[in-house]
Coordinates of C-alpha atoms in Angstrom, one line a residue:
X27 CA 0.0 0.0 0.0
X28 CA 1.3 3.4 -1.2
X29 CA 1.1 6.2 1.6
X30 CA -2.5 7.6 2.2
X31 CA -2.9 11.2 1.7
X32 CA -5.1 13.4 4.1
X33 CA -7.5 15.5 2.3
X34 CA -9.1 17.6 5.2
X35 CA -9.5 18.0 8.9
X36 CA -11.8 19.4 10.1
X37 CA -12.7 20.6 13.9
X38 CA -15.4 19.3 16.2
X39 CA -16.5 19.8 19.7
X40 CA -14.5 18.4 22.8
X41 CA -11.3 17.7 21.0
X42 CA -12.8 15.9 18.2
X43 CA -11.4 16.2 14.5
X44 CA -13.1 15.0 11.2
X45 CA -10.4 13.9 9.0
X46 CA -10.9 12.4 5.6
X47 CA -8.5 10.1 3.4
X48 CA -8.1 9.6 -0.3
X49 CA -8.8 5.9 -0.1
X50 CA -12.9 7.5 0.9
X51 CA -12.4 6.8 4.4
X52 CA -14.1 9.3 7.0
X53 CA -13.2 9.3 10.7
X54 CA -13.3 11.4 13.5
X55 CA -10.3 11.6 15.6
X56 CA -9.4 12.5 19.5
X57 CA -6.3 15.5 19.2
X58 CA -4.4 12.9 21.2
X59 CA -4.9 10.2 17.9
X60 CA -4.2 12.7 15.3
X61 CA -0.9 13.4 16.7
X62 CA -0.2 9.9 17.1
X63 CA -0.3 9.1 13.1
X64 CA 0.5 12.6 12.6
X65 CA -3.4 12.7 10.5
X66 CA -3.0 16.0 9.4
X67 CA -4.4 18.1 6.5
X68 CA -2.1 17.4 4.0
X69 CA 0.4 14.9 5.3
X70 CA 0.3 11.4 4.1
X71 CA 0.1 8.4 6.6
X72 CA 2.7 5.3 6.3
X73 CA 1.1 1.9 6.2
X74 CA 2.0 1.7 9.4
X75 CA 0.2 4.6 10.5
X76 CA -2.7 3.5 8.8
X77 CA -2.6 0.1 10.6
X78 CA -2.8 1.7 13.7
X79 CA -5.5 4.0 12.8
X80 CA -8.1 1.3 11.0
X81 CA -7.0 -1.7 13.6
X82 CA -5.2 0.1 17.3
X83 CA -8.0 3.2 17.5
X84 CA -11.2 2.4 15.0
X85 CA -11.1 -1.7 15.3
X86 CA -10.9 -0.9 19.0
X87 CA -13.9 2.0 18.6
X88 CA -15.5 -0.8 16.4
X89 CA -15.6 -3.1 19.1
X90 CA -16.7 -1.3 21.7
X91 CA -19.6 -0.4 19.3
X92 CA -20.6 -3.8 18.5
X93 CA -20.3 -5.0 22.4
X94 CA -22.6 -2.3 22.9
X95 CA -24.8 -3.1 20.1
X96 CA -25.3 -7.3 21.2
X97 CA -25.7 -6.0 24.9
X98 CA -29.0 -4.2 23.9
X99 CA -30.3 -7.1 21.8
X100 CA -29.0 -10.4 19.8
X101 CA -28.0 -10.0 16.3
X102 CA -26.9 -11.9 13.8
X103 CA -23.6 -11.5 11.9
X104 CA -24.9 -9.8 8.7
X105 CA -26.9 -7.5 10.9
X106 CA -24.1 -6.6 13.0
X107 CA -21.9 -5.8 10.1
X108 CA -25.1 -3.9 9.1
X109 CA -25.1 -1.8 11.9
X110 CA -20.7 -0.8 12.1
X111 CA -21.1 -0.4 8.7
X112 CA -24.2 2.5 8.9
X113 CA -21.6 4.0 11.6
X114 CA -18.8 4.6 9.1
X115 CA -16.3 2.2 10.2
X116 CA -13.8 0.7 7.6
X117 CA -13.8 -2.7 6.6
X118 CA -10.5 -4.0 8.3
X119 CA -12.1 -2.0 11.4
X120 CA -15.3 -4.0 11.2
X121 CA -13.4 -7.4 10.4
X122 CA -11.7 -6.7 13.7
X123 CA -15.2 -6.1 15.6
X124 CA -16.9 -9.1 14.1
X125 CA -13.7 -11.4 14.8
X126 CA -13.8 -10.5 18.7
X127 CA -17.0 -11.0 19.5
X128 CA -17.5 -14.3 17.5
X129 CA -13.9 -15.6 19.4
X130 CA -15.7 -14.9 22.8
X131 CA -19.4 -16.0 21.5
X132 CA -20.9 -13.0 21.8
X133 CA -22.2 -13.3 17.9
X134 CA -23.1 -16.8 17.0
X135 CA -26.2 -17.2 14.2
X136 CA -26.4 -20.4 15.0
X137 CA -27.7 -19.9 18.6
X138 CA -29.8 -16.5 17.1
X139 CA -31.6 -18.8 14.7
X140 CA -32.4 -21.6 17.4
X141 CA -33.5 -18.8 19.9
X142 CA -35.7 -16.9 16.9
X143 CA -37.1 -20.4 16.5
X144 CA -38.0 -21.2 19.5
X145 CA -39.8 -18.1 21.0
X146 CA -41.8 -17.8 17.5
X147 CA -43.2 -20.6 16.2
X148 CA -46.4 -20.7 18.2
X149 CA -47.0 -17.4 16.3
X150 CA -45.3 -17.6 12.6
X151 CA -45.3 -20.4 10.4
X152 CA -42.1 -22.4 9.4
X153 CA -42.1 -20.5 5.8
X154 CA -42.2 -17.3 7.4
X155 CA -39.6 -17.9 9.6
X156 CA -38.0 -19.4 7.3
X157 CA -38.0 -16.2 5.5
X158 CA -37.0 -13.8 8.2
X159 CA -33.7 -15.7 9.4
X160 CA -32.8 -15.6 5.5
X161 CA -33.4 -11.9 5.8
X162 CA -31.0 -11.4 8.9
X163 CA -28.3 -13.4 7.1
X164 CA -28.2 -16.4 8.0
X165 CA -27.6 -19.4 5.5
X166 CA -30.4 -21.4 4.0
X167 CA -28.7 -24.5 5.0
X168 CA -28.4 -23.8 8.5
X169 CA -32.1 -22.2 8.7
X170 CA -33.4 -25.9 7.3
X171 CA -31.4 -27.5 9.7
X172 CA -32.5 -25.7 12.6
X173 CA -35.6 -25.7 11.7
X174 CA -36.0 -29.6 10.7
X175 CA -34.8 -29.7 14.7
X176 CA -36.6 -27.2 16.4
X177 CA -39.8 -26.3 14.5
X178 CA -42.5 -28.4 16.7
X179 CA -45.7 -25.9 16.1
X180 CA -49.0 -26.8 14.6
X181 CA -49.7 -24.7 11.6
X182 CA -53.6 -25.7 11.4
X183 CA -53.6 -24.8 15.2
X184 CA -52.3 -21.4 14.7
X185 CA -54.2 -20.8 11.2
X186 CA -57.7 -22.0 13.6
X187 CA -56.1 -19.4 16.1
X188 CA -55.6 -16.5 13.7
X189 CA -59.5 -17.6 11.5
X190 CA -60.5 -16.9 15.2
X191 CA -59.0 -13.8 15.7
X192 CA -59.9 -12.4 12.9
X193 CA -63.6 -13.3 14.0
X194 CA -63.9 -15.6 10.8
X195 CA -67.6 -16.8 11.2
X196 CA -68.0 -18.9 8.1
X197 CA -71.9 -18.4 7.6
X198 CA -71.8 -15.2 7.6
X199 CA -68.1 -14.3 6.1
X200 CA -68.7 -13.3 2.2
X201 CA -65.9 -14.7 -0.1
X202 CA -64.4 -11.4 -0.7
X203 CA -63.8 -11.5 3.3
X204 CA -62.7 -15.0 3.1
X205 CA -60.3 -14.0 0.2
X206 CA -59.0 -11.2 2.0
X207 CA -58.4 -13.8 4.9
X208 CA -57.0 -16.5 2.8
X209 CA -54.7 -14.0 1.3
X210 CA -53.8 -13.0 4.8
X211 CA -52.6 -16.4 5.6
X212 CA -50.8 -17.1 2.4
X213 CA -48.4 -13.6 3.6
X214 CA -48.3 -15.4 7.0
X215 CA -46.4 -18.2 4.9
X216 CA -48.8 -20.6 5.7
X217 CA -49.5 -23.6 3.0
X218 CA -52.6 -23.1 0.6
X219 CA -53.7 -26.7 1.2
X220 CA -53.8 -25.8 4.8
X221 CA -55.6 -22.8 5.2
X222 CA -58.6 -24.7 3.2
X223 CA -58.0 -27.5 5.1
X224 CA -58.9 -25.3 8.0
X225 CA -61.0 -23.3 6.6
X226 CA -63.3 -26.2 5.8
X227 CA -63.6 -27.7 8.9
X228 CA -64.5 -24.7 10.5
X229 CA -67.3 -24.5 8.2
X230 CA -68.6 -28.2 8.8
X231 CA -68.1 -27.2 12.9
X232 CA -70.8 -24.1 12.3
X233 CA -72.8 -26.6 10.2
X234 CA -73.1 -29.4 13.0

């Protein structure tokens, strides 16, 4: 890596300074870090310098951030890097981040998806949570897995559950209400031959 020039610095409140690279990275700086890798308008930073500043100050900052960000709820890995990345941190800062906390098991996607699994299936169906894991990153072939392992719900119970909710009444539901429900369902990832299923034995129920 050729040296790194400094664009611009610019000053902040309590000691703070907004420096800007050539390579596109933006950072803000204590005086105390500027001076240490001598990041001033102008200057160009070694590689060395540049180690310290994306791995010794912002992979430290990084991981801080992403402590912080797991303490307040569980994430997975792709959210995480999400989340670092939204807050401008560089990619060798992030890999840093993501490294530390996975060594100490503080990000694991296995143990997210068996959690996710576990608290809502009584509510979601396996499609849809299928769906949302895939969504927060994790990989198809570990979703299937868990799920072939954890997912012990009833989907005609909770399709009964939600009909009832909904106050489904069958003689007295037209069939553009009973579209709009089926429709419902089908976005709730439940199977089509399901929600019939259901749907017709609640009507022989009302006709008994």
């Amino acid at each position: 890596m050729s040296e790194i020039l400094v664009l611009s610095e610019e000053a902040m409140t309590k000691g703070k300074i907004r420096v800007r690279l050539d390579t596109g990275l933006t950072c803000i700086l204590y005086r105390s870090e500027q001076r240490q890798i001598n990041a001033y308008e102008g200057s160009s930073l070694t590689r060395e310098q540049y180690e310290i500043l994306v791995h010794e100050i912002l992979g430290k900052r990084a991981t801080k951030r992403a402590m912080h960000l797991l303490e307040k709820m569980d994430r997975t890995e792709y959210k995480l890097r999400e989340k670092l990345s939204e807050g401008g941190y560089p990619d060798e800062a992030i890999e840093d981040a993501i490294g530390y906390v996975k060594r100490y098991h503080y990000l694991d996607d296995e143990r997210y998806a068996r959690n996710y699994v576990f608290l809502a299936q009584d509510r979601k169906s396996r499609k849809k949570l299928s769906i949302e894991l895939y969504q927060r990153g994790i990989k198809k072939e570990l979703i299937d897995r868990i799920l072939e392992e954890e997912y012990e719900a009833d989907e005609e119970k909770q399709i009964c559950q939600l009909l009832e909710k909904r106050g489904f009444d069958p003689k007295t539901c037209s069939e553009k209400e009973r579209q709009k429900l089926y429709q419902f369902l089908l976005r709730r990832g439940f199977q089509s031959s399901d929600i019939c299923k259901v749907m017709r034995m609640i009507s022989l129920d009302s006709d008994m």
